PDB file of C-alpha atoms and ligand atoms in Angstrom:
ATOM      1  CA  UNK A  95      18.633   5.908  11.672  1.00 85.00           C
ATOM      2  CA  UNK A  96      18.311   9.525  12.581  1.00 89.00           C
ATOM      3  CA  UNK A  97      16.438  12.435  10.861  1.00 90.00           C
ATOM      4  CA  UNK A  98      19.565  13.881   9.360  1.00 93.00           C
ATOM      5  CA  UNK A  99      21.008  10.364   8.662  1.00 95.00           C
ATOM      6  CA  UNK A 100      17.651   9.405   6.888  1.00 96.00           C
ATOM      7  CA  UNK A 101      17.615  12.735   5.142  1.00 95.00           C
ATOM      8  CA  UNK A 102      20.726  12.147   3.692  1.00 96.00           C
ATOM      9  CA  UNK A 103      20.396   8.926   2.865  1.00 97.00           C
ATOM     10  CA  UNK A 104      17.296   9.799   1.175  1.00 97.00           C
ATOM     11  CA  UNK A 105      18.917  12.728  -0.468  1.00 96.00           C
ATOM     12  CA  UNK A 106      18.778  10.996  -4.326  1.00 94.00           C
ATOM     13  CA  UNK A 107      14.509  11.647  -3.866  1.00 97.00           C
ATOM     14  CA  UNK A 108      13.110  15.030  -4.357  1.00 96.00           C
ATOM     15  CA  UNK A 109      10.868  14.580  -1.347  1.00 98.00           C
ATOM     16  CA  UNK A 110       9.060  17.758  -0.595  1.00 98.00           C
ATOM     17  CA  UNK A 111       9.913  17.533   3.346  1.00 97.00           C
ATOM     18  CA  UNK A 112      11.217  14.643   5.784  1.00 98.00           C
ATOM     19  CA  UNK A 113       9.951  14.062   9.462  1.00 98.00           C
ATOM     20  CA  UNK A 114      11.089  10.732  11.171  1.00 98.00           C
ATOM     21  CA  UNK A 115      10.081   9.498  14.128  1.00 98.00           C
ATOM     22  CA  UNK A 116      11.383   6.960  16.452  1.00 97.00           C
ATOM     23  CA  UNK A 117       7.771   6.282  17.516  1.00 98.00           C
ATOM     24  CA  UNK A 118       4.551   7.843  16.806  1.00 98.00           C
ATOM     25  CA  UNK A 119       0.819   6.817  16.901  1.00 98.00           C
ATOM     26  CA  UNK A 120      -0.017   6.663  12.781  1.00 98.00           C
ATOM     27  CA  UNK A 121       2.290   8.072   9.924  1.00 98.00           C
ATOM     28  CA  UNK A 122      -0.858   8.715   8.038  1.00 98.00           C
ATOM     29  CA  UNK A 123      -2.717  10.845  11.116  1.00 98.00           C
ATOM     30  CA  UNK A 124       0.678  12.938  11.363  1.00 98.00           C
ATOM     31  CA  UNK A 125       0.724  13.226   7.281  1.00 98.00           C
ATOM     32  CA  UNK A 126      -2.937  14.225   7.165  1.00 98.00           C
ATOM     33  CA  UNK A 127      -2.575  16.805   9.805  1.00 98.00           C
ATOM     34  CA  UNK A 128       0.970  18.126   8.092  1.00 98.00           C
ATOM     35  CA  UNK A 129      -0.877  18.464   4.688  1.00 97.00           C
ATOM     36  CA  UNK A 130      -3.515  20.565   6.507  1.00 96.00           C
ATOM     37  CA  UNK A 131      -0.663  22.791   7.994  1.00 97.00           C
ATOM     38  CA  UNK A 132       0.673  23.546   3.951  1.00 97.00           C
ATOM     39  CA  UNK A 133       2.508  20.203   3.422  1.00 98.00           C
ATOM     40  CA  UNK A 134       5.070  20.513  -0.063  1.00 98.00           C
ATOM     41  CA  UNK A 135       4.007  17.674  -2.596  1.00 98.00           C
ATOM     42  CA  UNK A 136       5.984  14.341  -2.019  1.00 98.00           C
ATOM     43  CA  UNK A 137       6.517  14.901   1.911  1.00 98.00           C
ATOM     44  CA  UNK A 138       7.179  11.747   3.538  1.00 98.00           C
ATOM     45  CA  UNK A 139       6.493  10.890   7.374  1.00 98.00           C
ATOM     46  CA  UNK A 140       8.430   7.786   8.683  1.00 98.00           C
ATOM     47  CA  UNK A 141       8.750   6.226  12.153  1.00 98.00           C
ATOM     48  CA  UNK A 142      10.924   3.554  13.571  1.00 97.00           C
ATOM     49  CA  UNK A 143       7.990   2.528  15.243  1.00 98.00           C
ATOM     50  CA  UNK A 144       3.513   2.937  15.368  1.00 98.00           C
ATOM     51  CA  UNK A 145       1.682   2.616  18.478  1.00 98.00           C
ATOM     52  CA  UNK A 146      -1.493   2.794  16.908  1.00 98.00           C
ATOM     53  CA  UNK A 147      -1.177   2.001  13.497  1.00 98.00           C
ATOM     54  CA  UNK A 148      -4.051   1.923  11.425  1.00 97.00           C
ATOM     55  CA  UNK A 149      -5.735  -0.182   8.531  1.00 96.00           C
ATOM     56  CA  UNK A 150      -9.083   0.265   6.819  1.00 92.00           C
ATOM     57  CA  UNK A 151     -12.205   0.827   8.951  1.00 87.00           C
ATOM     58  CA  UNK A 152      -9.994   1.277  12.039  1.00 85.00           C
ATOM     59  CA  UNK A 153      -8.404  -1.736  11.861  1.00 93.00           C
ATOM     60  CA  UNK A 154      -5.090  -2.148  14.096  1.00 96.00           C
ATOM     61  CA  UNK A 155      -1.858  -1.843  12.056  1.00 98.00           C
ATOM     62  CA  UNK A 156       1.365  -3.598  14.127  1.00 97.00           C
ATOM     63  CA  UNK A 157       5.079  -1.874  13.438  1.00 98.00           C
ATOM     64  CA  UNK A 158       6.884  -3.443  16.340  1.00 97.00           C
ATOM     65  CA  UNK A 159      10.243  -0.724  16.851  1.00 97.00           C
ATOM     66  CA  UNK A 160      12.826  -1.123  14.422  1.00 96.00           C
ATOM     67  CA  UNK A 161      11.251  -4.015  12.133  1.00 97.00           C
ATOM     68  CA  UNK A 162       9.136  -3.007   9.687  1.00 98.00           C
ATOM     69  CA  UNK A 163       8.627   0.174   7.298  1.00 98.00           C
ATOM     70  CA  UNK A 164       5.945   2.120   8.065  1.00 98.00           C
ATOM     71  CA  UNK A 165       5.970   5.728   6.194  1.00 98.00           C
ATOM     72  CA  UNK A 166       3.471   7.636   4.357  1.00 98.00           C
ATOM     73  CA  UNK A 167       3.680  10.016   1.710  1.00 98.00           C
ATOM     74  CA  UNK A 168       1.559  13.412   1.000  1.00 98.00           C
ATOM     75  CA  UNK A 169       0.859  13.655  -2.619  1.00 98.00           C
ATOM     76  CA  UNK A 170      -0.814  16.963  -3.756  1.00 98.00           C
ATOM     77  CA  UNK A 171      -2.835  15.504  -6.904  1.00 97.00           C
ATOM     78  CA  UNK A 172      -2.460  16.632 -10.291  1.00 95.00           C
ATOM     79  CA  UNK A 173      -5.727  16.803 -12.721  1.00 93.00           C
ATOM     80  CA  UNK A 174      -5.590  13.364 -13.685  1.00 89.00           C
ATOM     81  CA  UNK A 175      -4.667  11.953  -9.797  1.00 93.00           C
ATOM     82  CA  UNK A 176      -7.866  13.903  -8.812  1.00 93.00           C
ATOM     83  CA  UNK A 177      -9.715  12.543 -11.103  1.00 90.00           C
ATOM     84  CA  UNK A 178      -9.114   8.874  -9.957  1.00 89.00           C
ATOM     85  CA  UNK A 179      -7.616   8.989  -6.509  1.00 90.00           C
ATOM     86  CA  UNK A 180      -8.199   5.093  -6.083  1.00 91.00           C
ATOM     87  CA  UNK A 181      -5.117   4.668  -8.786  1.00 96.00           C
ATOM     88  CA  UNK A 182      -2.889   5.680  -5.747  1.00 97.00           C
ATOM     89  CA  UNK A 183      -3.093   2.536  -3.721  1.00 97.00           C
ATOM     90  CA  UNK A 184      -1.975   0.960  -7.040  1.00 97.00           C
ATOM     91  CA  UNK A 185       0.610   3.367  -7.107  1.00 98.00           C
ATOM     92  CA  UNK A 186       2.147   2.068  -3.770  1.00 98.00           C
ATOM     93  CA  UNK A 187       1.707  -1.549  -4.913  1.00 98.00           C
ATOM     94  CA  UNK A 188       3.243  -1.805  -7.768  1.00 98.00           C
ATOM     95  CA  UNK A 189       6.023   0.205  -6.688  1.00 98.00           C
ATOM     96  CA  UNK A 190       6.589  -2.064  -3.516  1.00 98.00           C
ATOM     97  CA  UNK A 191       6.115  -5.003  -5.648  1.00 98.00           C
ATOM     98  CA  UNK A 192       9.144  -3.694  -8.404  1.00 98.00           C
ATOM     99  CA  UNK A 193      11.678  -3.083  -5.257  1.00 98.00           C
ATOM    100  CA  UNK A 194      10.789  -6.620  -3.471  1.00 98.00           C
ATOM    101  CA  UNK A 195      11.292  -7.675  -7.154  1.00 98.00           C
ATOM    102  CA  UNK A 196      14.780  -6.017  -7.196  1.00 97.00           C
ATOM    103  CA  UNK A 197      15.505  -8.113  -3.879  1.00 97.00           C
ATOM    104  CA  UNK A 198      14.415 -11.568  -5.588  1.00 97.00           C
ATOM    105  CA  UNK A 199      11.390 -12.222  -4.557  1.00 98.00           C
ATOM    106  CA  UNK A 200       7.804 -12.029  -6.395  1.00 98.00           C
ATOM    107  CA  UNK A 201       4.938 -10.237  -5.175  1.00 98.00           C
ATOM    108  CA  UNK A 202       1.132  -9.945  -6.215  1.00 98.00           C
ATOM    109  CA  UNK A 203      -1.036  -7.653  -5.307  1.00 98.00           C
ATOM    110  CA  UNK A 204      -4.232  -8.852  -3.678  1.00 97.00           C
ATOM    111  CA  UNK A 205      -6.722  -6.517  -4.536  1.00 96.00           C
ATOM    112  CA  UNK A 206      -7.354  -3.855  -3.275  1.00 93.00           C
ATOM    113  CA  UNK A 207      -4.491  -2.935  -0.936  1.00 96.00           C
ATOM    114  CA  UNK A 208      -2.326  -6.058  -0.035  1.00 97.00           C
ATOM    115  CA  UNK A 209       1.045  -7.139  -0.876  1.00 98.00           C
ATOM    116  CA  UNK A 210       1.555 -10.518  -0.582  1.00 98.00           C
ATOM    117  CA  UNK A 211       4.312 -13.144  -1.034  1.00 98.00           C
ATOM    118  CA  UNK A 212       4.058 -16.669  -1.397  1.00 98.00           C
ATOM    119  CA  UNK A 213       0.179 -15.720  -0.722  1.00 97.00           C
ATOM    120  CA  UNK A 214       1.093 -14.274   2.583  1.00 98.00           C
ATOM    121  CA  UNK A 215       0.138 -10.638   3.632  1.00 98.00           C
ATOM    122  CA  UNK A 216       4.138  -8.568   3.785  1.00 98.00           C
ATOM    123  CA  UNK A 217       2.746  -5.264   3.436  1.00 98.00           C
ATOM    124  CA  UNK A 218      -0.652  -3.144   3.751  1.00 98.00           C
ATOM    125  CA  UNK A 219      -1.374  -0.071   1.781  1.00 98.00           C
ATOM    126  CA  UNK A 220      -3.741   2.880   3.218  1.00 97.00           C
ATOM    127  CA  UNK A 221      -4.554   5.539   1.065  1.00 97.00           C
ATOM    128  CA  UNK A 222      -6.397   8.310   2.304  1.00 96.00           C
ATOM    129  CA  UNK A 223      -8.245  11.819   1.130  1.00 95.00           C
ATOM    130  CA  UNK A 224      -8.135  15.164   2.562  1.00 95.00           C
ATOM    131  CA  UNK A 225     -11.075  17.628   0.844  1.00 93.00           C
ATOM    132  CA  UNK A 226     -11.879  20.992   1.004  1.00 91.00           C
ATOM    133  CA  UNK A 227     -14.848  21.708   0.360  1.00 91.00           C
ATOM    134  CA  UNK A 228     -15.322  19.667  -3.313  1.00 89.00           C
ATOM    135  CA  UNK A 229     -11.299  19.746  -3.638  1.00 92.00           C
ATOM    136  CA  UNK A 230      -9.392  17.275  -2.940  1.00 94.00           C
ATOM    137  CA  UNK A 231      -6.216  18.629  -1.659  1.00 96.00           C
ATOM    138  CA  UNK A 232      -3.968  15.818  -0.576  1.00 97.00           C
ATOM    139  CA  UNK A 233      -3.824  11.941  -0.719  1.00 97.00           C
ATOM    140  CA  UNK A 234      -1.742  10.014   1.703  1.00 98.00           C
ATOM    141  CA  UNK A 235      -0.153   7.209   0.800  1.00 98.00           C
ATOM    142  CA  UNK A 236       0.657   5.087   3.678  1.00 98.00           C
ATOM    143  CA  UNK A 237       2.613   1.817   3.675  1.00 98.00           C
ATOM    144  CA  UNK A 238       3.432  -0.731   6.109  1.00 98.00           C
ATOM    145  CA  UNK A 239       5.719  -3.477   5.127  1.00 98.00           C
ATOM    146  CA  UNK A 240       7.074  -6.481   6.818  1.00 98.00           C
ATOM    147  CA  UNK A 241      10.747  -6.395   7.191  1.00 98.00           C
ATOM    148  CA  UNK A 242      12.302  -8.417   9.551  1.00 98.00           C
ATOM    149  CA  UNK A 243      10.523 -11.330  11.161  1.00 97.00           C
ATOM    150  CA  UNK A 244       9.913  -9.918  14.422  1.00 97.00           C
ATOM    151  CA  UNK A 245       7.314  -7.205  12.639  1.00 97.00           C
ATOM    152  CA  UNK A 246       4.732  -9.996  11.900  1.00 98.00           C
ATOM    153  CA  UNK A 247       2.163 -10.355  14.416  1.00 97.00           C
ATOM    154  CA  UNK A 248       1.237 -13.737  15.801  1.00 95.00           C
ATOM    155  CA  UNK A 249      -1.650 -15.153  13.750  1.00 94.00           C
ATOM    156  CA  UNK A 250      -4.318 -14.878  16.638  1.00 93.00           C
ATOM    157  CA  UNK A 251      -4.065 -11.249  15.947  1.00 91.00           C
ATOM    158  CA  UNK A 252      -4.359 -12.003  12.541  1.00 95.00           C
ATOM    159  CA  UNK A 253      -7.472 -12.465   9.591  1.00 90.00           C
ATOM    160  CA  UNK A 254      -5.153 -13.438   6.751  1.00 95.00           C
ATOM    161  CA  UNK A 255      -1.388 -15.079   6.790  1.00 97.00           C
ATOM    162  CA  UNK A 256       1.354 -12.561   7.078  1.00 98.00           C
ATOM    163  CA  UNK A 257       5.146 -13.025   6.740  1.00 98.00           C
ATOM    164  CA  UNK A 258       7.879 -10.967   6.163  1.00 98.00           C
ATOM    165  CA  UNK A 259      10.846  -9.667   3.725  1.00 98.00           C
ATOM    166  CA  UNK A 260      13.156 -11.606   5.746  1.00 98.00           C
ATOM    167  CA  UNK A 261      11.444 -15.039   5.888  1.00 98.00           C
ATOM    168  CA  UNK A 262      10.735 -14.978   2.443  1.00 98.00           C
ATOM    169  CA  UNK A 263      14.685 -14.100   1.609  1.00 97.00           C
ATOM    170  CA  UNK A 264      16.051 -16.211   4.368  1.00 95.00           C
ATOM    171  CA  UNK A 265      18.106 -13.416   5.622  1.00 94.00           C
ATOM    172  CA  UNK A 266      17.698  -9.744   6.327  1.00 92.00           C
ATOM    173  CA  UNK A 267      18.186  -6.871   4.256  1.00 89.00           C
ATOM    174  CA  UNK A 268      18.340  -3.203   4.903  1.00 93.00           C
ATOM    175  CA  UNK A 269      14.711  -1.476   5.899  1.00 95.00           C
ATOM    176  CA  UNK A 270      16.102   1.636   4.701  1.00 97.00           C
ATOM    177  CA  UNK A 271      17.500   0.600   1.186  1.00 97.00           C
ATOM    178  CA  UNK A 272      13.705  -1.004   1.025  1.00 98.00           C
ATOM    179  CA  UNK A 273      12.822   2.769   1.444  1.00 98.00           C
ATOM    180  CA  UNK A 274      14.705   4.514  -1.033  1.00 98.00           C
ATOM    181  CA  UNK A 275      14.315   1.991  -3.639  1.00 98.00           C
ATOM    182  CA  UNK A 276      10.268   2.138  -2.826  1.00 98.00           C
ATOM    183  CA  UNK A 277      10.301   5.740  -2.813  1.00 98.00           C
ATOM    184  CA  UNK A 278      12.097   6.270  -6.707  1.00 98.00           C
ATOM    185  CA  UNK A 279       9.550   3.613  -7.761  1.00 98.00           C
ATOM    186  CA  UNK A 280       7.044   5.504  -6.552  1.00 98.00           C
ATOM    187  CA  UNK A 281       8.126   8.624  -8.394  1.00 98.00           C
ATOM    188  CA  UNK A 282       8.401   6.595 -11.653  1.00 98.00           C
ATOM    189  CA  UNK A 283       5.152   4.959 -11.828  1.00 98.00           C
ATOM    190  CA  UNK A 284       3.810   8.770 -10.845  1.00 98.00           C
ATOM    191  CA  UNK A 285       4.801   9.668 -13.985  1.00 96.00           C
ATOM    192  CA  UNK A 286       3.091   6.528 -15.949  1.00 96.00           C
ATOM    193  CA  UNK A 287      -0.082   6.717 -13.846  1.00 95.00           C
ATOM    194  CA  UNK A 288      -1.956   8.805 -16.530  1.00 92.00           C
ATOM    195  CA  UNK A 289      -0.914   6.817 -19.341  1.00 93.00           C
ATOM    196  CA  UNK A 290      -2.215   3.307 -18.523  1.00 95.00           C
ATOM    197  CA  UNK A 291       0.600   1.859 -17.691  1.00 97.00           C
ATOM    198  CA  UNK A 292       0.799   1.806 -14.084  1.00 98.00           C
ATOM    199  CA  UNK A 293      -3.069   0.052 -14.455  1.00 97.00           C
ATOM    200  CA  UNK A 294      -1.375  -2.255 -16.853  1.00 98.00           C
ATOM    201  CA  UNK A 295       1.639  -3.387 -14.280  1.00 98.00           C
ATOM    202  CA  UNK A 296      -0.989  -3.575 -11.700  1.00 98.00           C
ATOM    203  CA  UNK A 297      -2.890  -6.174 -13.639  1.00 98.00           C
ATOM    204  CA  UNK A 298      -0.110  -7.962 -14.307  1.00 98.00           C
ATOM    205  CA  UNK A 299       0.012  -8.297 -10.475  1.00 98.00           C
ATOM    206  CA  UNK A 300      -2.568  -8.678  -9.560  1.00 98.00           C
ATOM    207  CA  UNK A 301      -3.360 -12.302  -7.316  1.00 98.00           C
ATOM    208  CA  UNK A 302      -5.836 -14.937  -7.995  1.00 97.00           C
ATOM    209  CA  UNK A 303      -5.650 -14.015 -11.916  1.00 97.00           C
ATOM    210  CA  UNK A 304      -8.314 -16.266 -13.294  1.00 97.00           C
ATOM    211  CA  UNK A 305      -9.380 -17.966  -9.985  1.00 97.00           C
ATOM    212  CA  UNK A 306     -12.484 -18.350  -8.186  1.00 97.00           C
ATOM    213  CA  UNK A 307     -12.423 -15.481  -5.189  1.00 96.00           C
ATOM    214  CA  UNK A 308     -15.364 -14.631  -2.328  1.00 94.00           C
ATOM    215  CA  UNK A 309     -15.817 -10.692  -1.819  1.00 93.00           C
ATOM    216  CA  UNK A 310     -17.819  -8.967   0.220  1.00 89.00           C
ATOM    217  CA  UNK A 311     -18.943  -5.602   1.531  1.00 80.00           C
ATOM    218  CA  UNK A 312     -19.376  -5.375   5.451  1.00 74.00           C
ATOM    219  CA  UNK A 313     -22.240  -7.851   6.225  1.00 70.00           C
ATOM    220  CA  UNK A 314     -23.609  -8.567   2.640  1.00 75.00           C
ATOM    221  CA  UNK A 315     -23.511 -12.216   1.536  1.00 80.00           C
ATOM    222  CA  UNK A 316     -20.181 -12.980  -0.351  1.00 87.00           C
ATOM    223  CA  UNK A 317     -19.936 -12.595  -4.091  1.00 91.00           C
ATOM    224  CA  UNK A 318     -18.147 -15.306  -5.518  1.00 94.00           C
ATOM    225  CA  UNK A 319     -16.746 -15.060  -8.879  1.00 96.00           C
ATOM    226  CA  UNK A 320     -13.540 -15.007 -10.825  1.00 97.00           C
ATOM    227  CA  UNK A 321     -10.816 -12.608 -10.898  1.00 97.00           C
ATOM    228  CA  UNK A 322     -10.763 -10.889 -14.353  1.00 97.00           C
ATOM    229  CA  UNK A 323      -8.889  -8.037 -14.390  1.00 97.00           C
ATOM    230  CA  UNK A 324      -9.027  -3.959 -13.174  1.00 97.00           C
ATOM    231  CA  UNK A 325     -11.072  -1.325 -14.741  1.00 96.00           C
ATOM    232  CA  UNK A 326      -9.654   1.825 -15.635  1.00 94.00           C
ATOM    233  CA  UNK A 327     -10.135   3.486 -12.445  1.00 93.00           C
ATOM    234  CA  UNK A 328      -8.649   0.561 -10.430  1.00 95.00           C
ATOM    235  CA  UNK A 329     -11.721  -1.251  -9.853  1.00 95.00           C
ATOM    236  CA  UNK A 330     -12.116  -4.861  -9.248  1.00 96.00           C
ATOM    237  CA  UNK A 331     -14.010  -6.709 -12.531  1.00 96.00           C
ATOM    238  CA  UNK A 332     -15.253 -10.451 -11.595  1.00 96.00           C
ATOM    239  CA  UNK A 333     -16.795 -12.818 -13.741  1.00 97.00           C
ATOM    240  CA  UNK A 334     -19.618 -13.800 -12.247  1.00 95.00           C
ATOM    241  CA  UNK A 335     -20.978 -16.755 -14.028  1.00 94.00           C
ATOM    242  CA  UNK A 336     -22.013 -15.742 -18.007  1.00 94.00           C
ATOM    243  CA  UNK A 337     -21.290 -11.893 -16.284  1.00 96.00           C
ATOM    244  CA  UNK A 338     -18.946  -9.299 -15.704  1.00 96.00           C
ATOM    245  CA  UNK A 339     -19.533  -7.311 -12.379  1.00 94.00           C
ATOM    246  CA  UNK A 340     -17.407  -4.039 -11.004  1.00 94.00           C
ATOM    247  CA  UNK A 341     -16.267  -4.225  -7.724  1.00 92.00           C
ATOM    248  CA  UNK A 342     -15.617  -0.533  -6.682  1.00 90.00           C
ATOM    249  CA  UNK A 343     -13.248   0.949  -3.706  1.00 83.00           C
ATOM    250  CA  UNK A 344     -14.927   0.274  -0.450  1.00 77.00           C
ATOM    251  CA  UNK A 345     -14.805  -1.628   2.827  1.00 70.00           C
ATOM    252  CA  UNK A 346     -13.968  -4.973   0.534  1.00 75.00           C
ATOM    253  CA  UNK A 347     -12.907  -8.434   1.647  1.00 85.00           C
ATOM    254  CA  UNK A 348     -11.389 -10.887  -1.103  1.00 90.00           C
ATOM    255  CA  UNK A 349     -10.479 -14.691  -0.095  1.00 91.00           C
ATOM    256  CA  UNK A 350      -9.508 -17.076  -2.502  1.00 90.00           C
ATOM    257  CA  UNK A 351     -12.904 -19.490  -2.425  1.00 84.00           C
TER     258      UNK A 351
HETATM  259  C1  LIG B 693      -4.097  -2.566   5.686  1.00 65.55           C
HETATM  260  O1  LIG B 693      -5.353  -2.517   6.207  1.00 65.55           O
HETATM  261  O2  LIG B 693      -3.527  -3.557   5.335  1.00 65.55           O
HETATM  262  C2  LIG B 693      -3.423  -1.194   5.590  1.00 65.55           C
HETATM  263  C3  LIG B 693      -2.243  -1.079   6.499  1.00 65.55           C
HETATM  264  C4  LIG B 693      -1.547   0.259   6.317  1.00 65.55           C
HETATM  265  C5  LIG B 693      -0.479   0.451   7.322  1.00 65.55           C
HETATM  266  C6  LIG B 693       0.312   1.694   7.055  1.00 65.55           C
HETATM  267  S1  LIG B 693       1.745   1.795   8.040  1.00 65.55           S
HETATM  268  C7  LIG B 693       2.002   3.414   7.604  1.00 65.55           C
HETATM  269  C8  LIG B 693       0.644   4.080   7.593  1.00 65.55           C
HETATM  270  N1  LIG B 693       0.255   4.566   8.886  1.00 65.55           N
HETATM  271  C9  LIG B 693      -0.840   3.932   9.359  1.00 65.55           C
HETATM  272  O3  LIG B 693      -1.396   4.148  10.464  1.00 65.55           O
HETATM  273  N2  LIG B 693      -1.254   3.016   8.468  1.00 65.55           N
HETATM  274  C10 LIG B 693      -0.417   3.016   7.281  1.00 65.55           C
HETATM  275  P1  LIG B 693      -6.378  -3.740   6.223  1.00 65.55           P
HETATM  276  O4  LIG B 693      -6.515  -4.312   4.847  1.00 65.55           O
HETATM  277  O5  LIG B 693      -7.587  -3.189   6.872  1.00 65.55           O
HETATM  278  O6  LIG B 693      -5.685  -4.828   7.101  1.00 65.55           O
HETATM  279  C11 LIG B 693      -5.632  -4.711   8.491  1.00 65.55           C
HETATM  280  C12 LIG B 693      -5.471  -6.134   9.054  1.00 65.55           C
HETATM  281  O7  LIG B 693      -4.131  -6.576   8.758  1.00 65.55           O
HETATM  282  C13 LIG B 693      -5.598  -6.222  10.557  1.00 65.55           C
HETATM  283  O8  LIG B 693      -6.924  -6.370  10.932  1.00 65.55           O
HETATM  284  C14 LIG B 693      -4.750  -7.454  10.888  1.00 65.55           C
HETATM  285  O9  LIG B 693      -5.496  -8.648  10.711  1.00 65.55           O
HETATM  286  C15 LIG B 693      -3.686  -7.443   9.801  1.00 65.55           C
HETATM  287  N3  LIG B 693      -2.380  -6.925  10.265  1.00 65.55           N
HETATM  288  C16 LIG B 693      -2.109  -6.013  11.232  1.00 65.55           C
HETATM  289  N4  LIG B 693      -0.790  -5.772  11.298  1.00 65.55           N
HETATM  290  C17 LIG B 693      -0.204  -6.582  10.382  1.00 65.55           C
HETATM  291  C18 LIG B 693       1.148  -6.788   9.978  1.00 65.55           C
HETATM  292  N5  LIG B 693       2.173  -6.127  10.499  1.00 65.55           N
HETATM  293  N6  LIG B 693       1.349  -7.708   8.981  1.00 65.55           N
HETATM  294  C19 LIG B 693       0.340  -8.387   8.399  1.00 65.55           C
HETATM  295  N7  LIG B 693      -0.953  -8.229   8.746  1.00 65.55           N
HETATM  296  C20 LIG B 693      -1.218  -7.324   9.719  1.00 65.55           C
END
């Protein structure tokens, strides 16, 4: 689809801006830089296709032309958004997660910034800051989802099972309607972010509810314990034996144990 297709098509969203690319290195480096440059709330950068797609820590991100979604949006953050920017990635889940419901198909969130279905990896989320000075002034959501099959990458490339919209359906279905759908669901859990409930639909998501998980930090020896719930700023809280313990935003690994 083309930029003026796209914005059409997109026209139902109030999206502060639109620029699509057929190919580009990261969605989130070009929103970053466009929220420097004065960026309108709700801007959304798309491309067909990533050459150097990124995860956490650097991590490669593959959108293979033409199969996947990979967009991100600029959000300029209200009081309360400041005030817990790690609510955001939850924002992108649990919007993805109500329009993969509204294909069929069930989704948990592994925490904190997987989408998974059937326990398989269909979509990462990268949320990322831009400060000035003590101000945060934008947060990029960026989202990568699985589409057709052709997006997943072959699992030496892989650390965790990955699959796609398609071979969980068992047919295609539109990447763009996936878009648009994600994008109002976005908007309405903006609204409901403040309020609790957008934690409270994220909880109800959230994988490995009540089982035993390993997570760890970079090098530090695993913690294993089991999957309680979130705190109020998105955190993870495990039961560790007779103990609760927070698990806060970081460079975090969780594995079912
Ligand atoms: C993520 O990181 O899962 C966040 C991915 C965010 C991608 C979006 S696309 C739009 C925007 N622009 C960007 O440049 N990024 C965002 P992490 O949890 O660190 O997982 C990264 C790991 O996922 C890699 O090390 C691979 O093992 C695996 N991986 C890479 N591509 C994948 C794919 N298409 N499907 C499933 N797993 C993948």
């Amino acid at each position: 689809m083309d930029s003026t297709t796209l914005q059409k098509f997109l026209s139902p969203i109030a999206l502060g801006g639109l620029r699509h690319f057929d190919s580009i290195g990261s969605t989130n480096n070009e929103a970053l830089a466009w929220a420097l440059n004065g960026a309108a709330d709700f801007s959304l950068v798309s491309a067909d296709e990533q050459t150097a797609g990124r995860g956490r820590s650097r991590r490669k991100w593959v959108t293979p032309r033409g199969a996947a979604l990979a967009f991100s949006l600029i959000l300029r953050p209200s009081a309360s958004e400041s005030a817990s920017p790690s609510l955001i990635t939850g924002l992108g889940a649990v919007a993805l997660v109500d329009a993969l419901r509204s294909l069929g198909l069930t989704a948990q969130i592994k925490w904190p910034n997987d989408v998974l279905i059937n326990r398989k990896k269909v979509a990462g989320i990268l949320a990322e800051t831009s400060w000035s000075g003590d101000k945060l002034e934008a947060i990029v959501l960026g989202i990568g989802v699985n589409v057709l099959s052709a997006s997943v990458p072959p699992p030496a490339e892989l650390s965790f099972p990955a699959t796609s919209v398609e071979a969980e359906l068992g047919q295609t279905s539109e990447r763009f309607d996936l878009l648009r759908n994600t994008l109002q669901l976005i908007a309405h859990w903006r609204e409901r972010l403040a309020t609790g409930e957008l934690l409270e639909a994220w909880n109800q998501s959230l994988a490995y509810k009540g089982q035993q998980v390993r997570v760890w930090q970079g090098a530090e020896t695993a913690l294993i314990g089991v999957v309680d719930g979130l705190e109020a700023d998105g955190s993870l809280r495990l039961q560790v034996d007779d103990k609760f313990v927070t698990v806060h935003f970081g460079e975090i690994h969780l594995r079912p144990a």
